[in-house]
Short mmCIF file of C-alpha atoms and ligand atoms in Angstrom, two decimals:
data_model
loop_
_atom_site.label_atom_id
_atom_site.label_comp_id
_atom_site.label_asym_id
_atom_site.label_seq_id
_atom_site.Cartn_x
_atom_site.Cartn_y
_atom_site.Cartn_z
CA MET A 256 11.12 -24.47 22.61
CA LYS A 257 10.48 -21.15 20.86
CA THR A 258 7.16 -19.44 21.59
CA LEU A 259 5.38 -16.96 19.36
CA LEU A 260 3.45 -14.19 21.13
CA LEU A 261 0.16 -13.45 19.36
CA THR A 262 -1.42 -11.35 22.07
CA HIS A 263 -2.62 -8.42 19.95
CA PRO A 264 -4.58 -6.23 20.86
CA LEU A 265 -2.89 -6.72 24.25
CA PRO A 266 0.76 -5.62 24.18
CA ALA A 267 3.14 -8.55 23.65
CA LYS A 268 5.86 -6.85 25.72
CA MET A 269 3.68 -7.02 28.83
CA PHE A 270 3.52 -10.82 28.46
CA ALA A 271 7.18 -11.15 27.47
CA ASP A 272 8.21 -9.30 30.64
CA ALA A 273 5.90 -11.43 32.80
CA VAL A 274 7.17 -14.71 31.27
CA HIS A 275 10.82 -13.65 31.54
CA GLY A 276 10.23 -12.63 35.14
CA ILE A 277 9.60 -16.34 35.84
CA GLU A 278 11.74 -18.09 33.22
CA PRO A 279 14.34 -15.56 31.97
CA LYS A 280 15.74 -17.71 29.17
CA LEU A 281 12.46 -18.87 27.64
CA PRO A 282 12.78 -18.04 23.92
CA LEU A 283 9.98 -15.70 22.84
CA LEU A 284 9.23 -14.11 19.49
CA GLU A 285 6.82 -11.18 19.28
CA TYR A 286 4.67 -11.46 16.16
CA ARG A 287 4.74 -8.61 13.66
CA PRO A 288 3.43 -8.57 10.11
CA GLY A 289 6.24 -9.32 7.70
CA LEU A 290 8.01 -11.91 9.91
CA ALA A 291 9.90 -14.23 7.55
CA ASP A 292 8.98 -17.93 7.29
CA THR A 293 12.53 -18.75 8.47
CA GLU A 294 11.82 -16.97 11.78
CA LEU A 295 8.57 -18.93 12.22
CA ALA A 296 9.98 -22.30 11.13
CA ASP A 297 11.14 -23.36 14.62
CA VAL A 298 8.19 -21.99 16.63
CA GLU A 299 6.81 -24.81 18.81
CA ALA A 300 4.37 -22.92 21.00
CA VAL A 301 2.03 -19.95 20.82
CA LEU A 302 0.86 -17.77 23.66
CA GLY A 303 -1.96 -15.70 22.27
CA TRP A 304 -5.45 -14.36 21.86
CA ARG A 305 -6.04 -14.80 18.12
CA PHE A 306 -4.24 -16.09 15.03
CA PRO A 307 -3.70 -13.40 12.41
CA GLU A 308 -4.90 -14.72 9.07
CA GLY A 309 -2.60 -17.37 7.57
CA VAL A 310 -0.13 -17.52 10.49
CA ALA A 311 -1.13 -20.96 11.83
CA ALA A 312 -0.31 -22.53 8.46
CA ARG A 313 3.21 -21.06 8.64
CA LEU A 314 4.19 -22.86 11.87
CA PRO A 315 5.31 -26.34 10.78
CA ARG A 316 6.71 -27.32 14.22
CA LEU A 317 3.84 -26.02 16.34
CA ARG A 318 2.90 -28.36 19.23
CA TRP A 319 0.99 -26.23 21.71
CA VAL A 320 -1.22 -23.16 21.76
CA CYS A 321 -1.87 -21.51 25.12
CA ALA A 322 -4.67 -18.92 25.15
CA VAL A 323 -4.13 -15.77 27.21
CA GLY A 324 -7.74 -16.02 28.37
CA ALA A 325 -10.50 -18.44 29.24
CA GLY A 326 -11.95 -18.58 25.72
CA VAL A 327 -10.04 -20.21 22.87
CA ASP A 328 -12.47 -19.49 20.01
CA LYS A 329 -10.12 -17.11 18.15
CA LEU A 330 -7.31 -19.67 18.26
CA LEU A 331 -9.18 -22.74 17.00
CA VAL A 332 -8.58 -21.87 13.36
CA PRO A 333 -9.17 -24.54 10.70
CA GLU A 334 -5.49 -24.55 9.62
CA LEU A 335 -4.38 -25.75 13.07
CA PRO A 336 -3.06 -29.30 12.53
CA PRO A 337 -4.95 -31.94 14.60
CA PRO A 338 -2.04 -32.93 16.89
CA VAL A 339 -1.55 -29.38 18.20
CA ARG A 340 -2.75 -29.14 21.79
CA VAL A 341 -4.70 -26.08 22.92
CA SER A 342 -5.01 -24.93 26.51
CA ARG A 343 -6.58 -21.99 28.27
CA ILE A 344 -6.12 -20.00 31.44
CA VAL A 345 -8.20 -21.12 34.40
CA ASP A 346 -8.23 -18.29 36.90
CA ALA A 347 -10.63 -18.16 39.83
CA GLU A 348 -9.92 -14.46 40.28
CA GLN A 349 -11.01 -13.75 36.70
CA ALA A 350 -14.17 -15.83 37.18
CA ASP A 351 -14.98 -13.87 40.35
CA GLY A 352 -14.36 -10.59 38.53
CA ILE A 353 -16.78 -11.62 35.80
CA ALA A 354 -19.32 -12.65 38.43
CA GLN A 355 -18.96 -9.31 40.19
CA PHE A 356 -19.64 -7.49 36.92
CA VAL A 357 -22.75 -9.62 36.30
CA VAL A 358 -24.04 -8.94 39.82
CA LEU A 359 -23.44 -5.22 39.28
CA MET A 360 -25.44 -5.20 36.05
CA ALA A 361 -28.16 -7.52 37.36
CA LEU A 362 -28.71 -5.40 40.48
CA ARG A 363 -28.55 -2.19 38.47
CA HIS A 364 -31.38 -3.49 36.30
CA ALA A 365 -33.39 -5.26 39.00
CA ARG A 366 -33.17 -2.31 41.41
CA LYS A 367 -34.13 0.06 38.56
CA LEU A 368 -31.11 2.33 38.88
CA PRO A 369 -31.44 3.72 35.33
CA VAL A 370 -35.06 4.67 36.16
CA TYR A 371 -33.97 6.57 39.29
CA GLU A 372 -31.12 8.25 37.41
CA ALA A 373 -33.61 9.45 34.80
CA GLN A 374 -35.96 10.60 37.57
CA GLN A 375 -33.16 12.51 39.27
CA ARG A 376 -32.44 14.41 36.05
CA LYS A 377 -36.08 15.55 36.23
CA ARG A 378 -35.96 16.16 40.04
CA GLN A 379 -38.68 13.58 40.40
CA TRP A 380 -38.95 11.74 43.76
CA THR A 381 -41.09 8.71 42.88
CA ARG A 382 -40.85 5.26 44.46
CA GLN A 383 -40.95 2.23 42.19
CA ALA A 384 -41.81 -1.33 43.27
CA ILE A 385 -38.83 -3.41 44.44
CA GLY A 386 -38.80 -6.86 42.90
CA ALA A 387 -35.14 -7.84 42.84
CA LEU A 388 -35.30 -10.65 45.41
CA ARG A 389 -37.92 -12.49 43.40
CA CYS A 390 -35.96 -12.01 40.20
CA HIS A 391 -35.13 -15.21 38.31
CA VAL A 392 -31.81 -15.33 36.52
CA GLY A 393 -31.00 -17.92 33.88
CA VAL A 394 -27.27 -18.45 33.49
CA LEU A 395 -26.39 -20.00 30.13
CA GLY A 396 -23.18 -21.97 30.63
CA THR A 397 -22.20 -23.86 33.75
CA GLY A 398 -18.42 -23.92 33.30
CA ALA A 399 -15.87 -22.00 35.38
CA MET A 400 -17.44 -18.61 34.54
CA GLY A 401 -21.09 -19.66 34.69
CA SER A 402 -20.68 -21.42 38.05
CA SER A 403 -18.95 -18.47 39.63
CA VAL A 404 -21.62 -16.10 38.23
CA ALA A 405 -24.41 -18.34 39.58
CA ARG A 406 -22.80 -18.52 43.05
CA MET A 407 -22.38 -14.77 43.36
CA LEU A 408 -25.90 -14.03 42.07
CA GLN A 409 -27.34 -16.45 44.62
CA ALA A 410 -25.28 -14.85 47.39
CA VAL A 411 -27.07 -11.51 46.81
CA GLY A 412 -30.48 -13.14 46.70
CA PHE A 413 -31.30 -13.89 43.06
CA GLN A 414 -33.07 -17.14 42.14
CA VAL A 415 -30.69 -18.80 39.69
CA THR A 416 -31.12 -21.56 37.12
CA GLY A 417 -28.07 -22.80 35.25
CA TYR A 418 -28.35 -24.06 31.70
CA SER A 419 -25.96 -26.29 29.77
CA ARG A 420 -26.47 -28.97 27.15
CA HIS A 421 -26.46 -31.52 29.97
CA SER A 422 -28.37 -29.63 32.67
CA GLY A 423 -31.63 -31.43 31.98
CA GLN A 424 -33.52 -28.17 31.31
CA SER A 425 -34.44 -27.04 27.83
CA LEU A 426 -33.15 -23.71 26.59
CA PRO A 427 -36.70 -22.43 25.87
CA SER A 428 -37.81 -23.20 29.42
CA VAL A 429 -34.79 -21.43 30.96
CA LEU A 430 -35.19 -18.41 28.69
CA GLY A 431 -38.93 -18.29 29.25
CA GLY A 432 -38.58 -18.41 33.05
CA SER A 433 -35.87 -15.76 33.42
CA ASP A 434 -36.23 -12.07 34.23
CA ILE A 435 -32.53 -11.77 33.49
CA VAL A 436 -30.50 -14.02 31.16
CA VAL A 437 -26.71 -14.16 31.48
CA CYS A 438 -24.68 -15.55 28.60
CA ALA A 439 -21.57 -17.33 29.93
CA LEU A 440 -21.22 -19.90 27.15
CA PRO A 441 -18.11 -20.83 25.23
CA LEU A 442 -18.28 -19.69 21.61
CA THR A 443 -18.55 -22.73 19.35
CA PRO A 444 -20.28 -23.37 16.04
CA GLN A 445 -23.27 -24.61 18.12
CA THR A 446 -23.53 -21.47 20.28
CA GLN A 447 -22.71 -18.84 17.66
CA GLY A 448 -25.80 -16.69 17.05
CA LEU A 449 -27.74 -18.60 19.72
CA LEU A 450 -29.42 -15.43 20.96
CA ASP A 451 -31.36 -14.39 17.87
CA ALA A 452 -34.87 -13.12 17.14
CA LYS A 453 -36.35 -16.55 17.84
CA THR A 454 -34.69 -17.20 21.20
CA LEU A 455 -34.90 -13.57 22.38
CA ALA A 456 -38.65 -13.76 21.72
CA LEU A 457 -38.83 -16.62 24.27
CA MET A 458 -37.60 -14.30 27.04
CA PRO A 459 -40.45 -12.65 28.99
CA ARG A 460 -41.50 -9.11 28.11
CA GLY A 461 -39.43 -6.61 30.10
CA SER A 462 -36.56 -9.06 30.71
CA TYR A 463 -32.88 -8.21 30.44
CA LEU A 464 -29.79 -9.76 28.84
CA ILE A 465 -26.23 -9.68 30.18
CA ASN A 466 -23.47 -10.94 27.88
CA ILE A 467 -20.00 -11.53 29.31
CA ALA A 468 -19.07 -14.31 26.88
CA ARG A 469 -18.54 -13.39 23.22
CA GLY A 470 -20.30 -10.87 21.01
CA ALA A 471 -20.98 -13.53 18.38
CA HIS A 472 -23.40 -15.35 20.70
CA VAL A 473 -25.87 -12.57 20.00
CA VAL A 474 -27.35 -11.59 16.64
CA GLU A 475 -26.97 -7.89 17.36
CA PRO A 476 -29.58 -6.52 14.89
CA ASP A 477 -32.12 -8.93 16.43
CA LEU A 478 -31.24 -7.73 19.93
CA ILE A 479 -31.57 -4.10 18.85
CA ASP A 480 -35.04 -4.87 17.46
CA ALA A 481 -36.04 -6.71 20.64
CA VAL A 482 -35.00 -3.75 22.82
CA ARG A 483 -36.33 -1.01 20.55
CA SER A 484 -39.70 -2.76 20.30
CA GLY A 485 -39.89 -2.87 24.11
CA HIS A 486 -39.91 -6.66 24.29
CA LEU A 487 -36.64 -6.61 26.24
CA ALA A 488 -35.98 -3.90 28.81
CA GLY A 489 -32.37 -3.76 27.69
CA ALA A 490 -29.01 -5.46 27.78
CA ALA A 491 -25.54 -5.11 29.25
CA LEU A 492 -23.00 -6.10 26.63
CA ASP A 493 -19.42 -6.35 27.83
CA VAL A 494 -18.59 -8.09 24.55
CA GLN A 495 -19.60 -7.23 21.03
CA GLN A 496 -19.30 -8.89 17.65
CA HIS A 497 -16.83 -6.21 16.49
CA GLU A 498 -14.24 -5.18 19.08
CA PRO A 499 -13.34 -2.40 19.45
CA LEU A 500 -16.95 -1.45 18.71
CA PRO A 501 -16.86 1.02 15.77
CA ALA A 502 -18.04 4.55 16.61
CA ASP A 503 -20.89 4.27 14.09
CA ASP A 504 -22.22 0.93 15.38
CA PRO A 505 -25.99 1.11 16.02
CA LEU A 506 -25.56 -0.64 19.41
CA TRP A 507 -24.21 2.58 20.92
CA ASP A 508 -27.50 4.44 20.54
CA VAL A 509 -30.11 2.02 21.84
CA PRO A 510 -31.73 3.27 25.06
CA GLY A 511 -31.47 0.41 27.56
CA ILE A 512 -28.32 -1.12 26.08
CA THR A 513 -25.16 -0.59 28.11
CA ILE A 514 -21.85 -1.11 26.32
CA THR A 515 -18.60 -1.78 28.16
CA PRO A 516 -15.31 -2.50 26.37
CA HIS A 517 -14.65 -6.16 27.36
CA ILE A 518 -13.58 -5.20 30.87
CA ALA A 519 -15.69 -7.53 33.04
CA ALA A 520 -12.46 -9.23 34.14
CA GLN A 521 -9.07 -10.15 32.82
CA SER A 522 -6.37 -12.37 34.25
CA SER A 523 -3.21 -10.53 35.22
CA PRO A 524 -0.18 -10.96 32.94
CA HIS A 525 1.58 -12.61 35.89
CA THR A 526 -1.14 -15.26 36.32
CA ILE A 527 -1.14 -15.93 32.58
CA ALA A 528 2.65 -16.14 32.49
CA LEU A 529 2.70 -18.51 35.50
CA GLN A 530 0.22 -20.91 33.88
CA PHE A 531 2.00 -20.66 30.52
CA VAL A 532 5.41 -21.41 32.06
CA GLN A 533 3.91 -24.37 33.97
CA GLY A 534 2.57 -25.77 30.69
CA TRP A 535 5.86 -25.07 28.94
CA ARG A 536 7.74 -26.98 31.66
CA CYS A 537 5.27 -29.89 31.34
CA LEU A 538 6.00 -30.11 27.62
CA GLN A 539 9.76 -29.99 28.27
CA ARG A 540 9.33 -33.02 30.55
CA GLY A 541 7.25 -34.81 27.92
CA GLU A 542 4.00 -34.31 29.88
CA ALA A 543 0.74 -32.72 28.75
CA PRO A 544 0.11 -29.08 29.77
CA HIS A 545 -2.76 -28.37 32.18
CA ASN A 546 -6.19 -26.99 31.25
CA LEU A 547 -6.30 -28.49 27.77
CA VAL A 548 -9.47 -27.89 25.81
CA ASP A 549 -11.27 -30.51 23.78
CA ARG A 550 -10.66 -29.12 20.30
CA ALA A 551 -13.61 -31.02 18.82
CA ARG A 552 -15.97 -29.54 21.44
CA GLY A 553 -14.41 -26.08 21.24
CA TYR A 554 -13.91 -25.53 24.99
C1 LIG B 669 -11.81 -13.12 27.95
O1 LIG B 669 -12.71 -12.81 27.24
C2 LIG B 669 -11.29 -14.46 28.08
O2 LIG B 669 -11.59 -15.32 27.25
O3 LIG B 669 -10.56 -14.69 29.04
#
């Protein structure tokens, strides 16, 4: 069962080595532009992050797509035939890493670290009120990432409310009651652009946004306006609509917005390879791979 590696921008060799460390004979093909249709004709599986344009339509024998991460949004392309199964990596260590990043950014904001750093530059020794323990955090998304984020935030004393389509709370009430909002949603047509001028306006004045999901959840010009106008205190964006974020992107220059390059957490190549090989073995036995996503739902 030949597998095509579509891991760009992560190096395919890193994954090939990890997979071959577990299953040395597993046939792998590293994608490169210009690969002939004859080389793609017998590909039955993909291990990847995103489909380059037009590639899905050139894989007539494709049966399974395994994402190298938790999110599958860049792999659910319209050309993917309906019977193709799609799975993702479920990694508690990655979820904890994401949660740690969120706690770092939430505490940094709630304990006013940027204020003290600015004061230090001016040699100014001024105490500010401490309100972190009464801080309410709304976590949008209650899946593997959102639950881990909520647990870790609670462990350091934040008051946490989780929001999902089925949580029984309305999005406006969660946004309106949160000093900090964390986006941990899957990216689907329903959640794309969810955080726009209208929804950001529902967040209280002086509140803060942390996005560890996908850049496309946020309408970035609307966020910039919300921060520049002083409605939001700022945002920590580990993900952006355009990655890598171009050097001339206006997000870089907004006081209060912290940009990190999609580093909140990543599964190790070994963990990804282990879960991929498990799925590959399932298919060889005629069984379904683990951690399948519901393609209609998008996660
Ligand atoms: C990272 O963004 C992932 O989807 O795992």
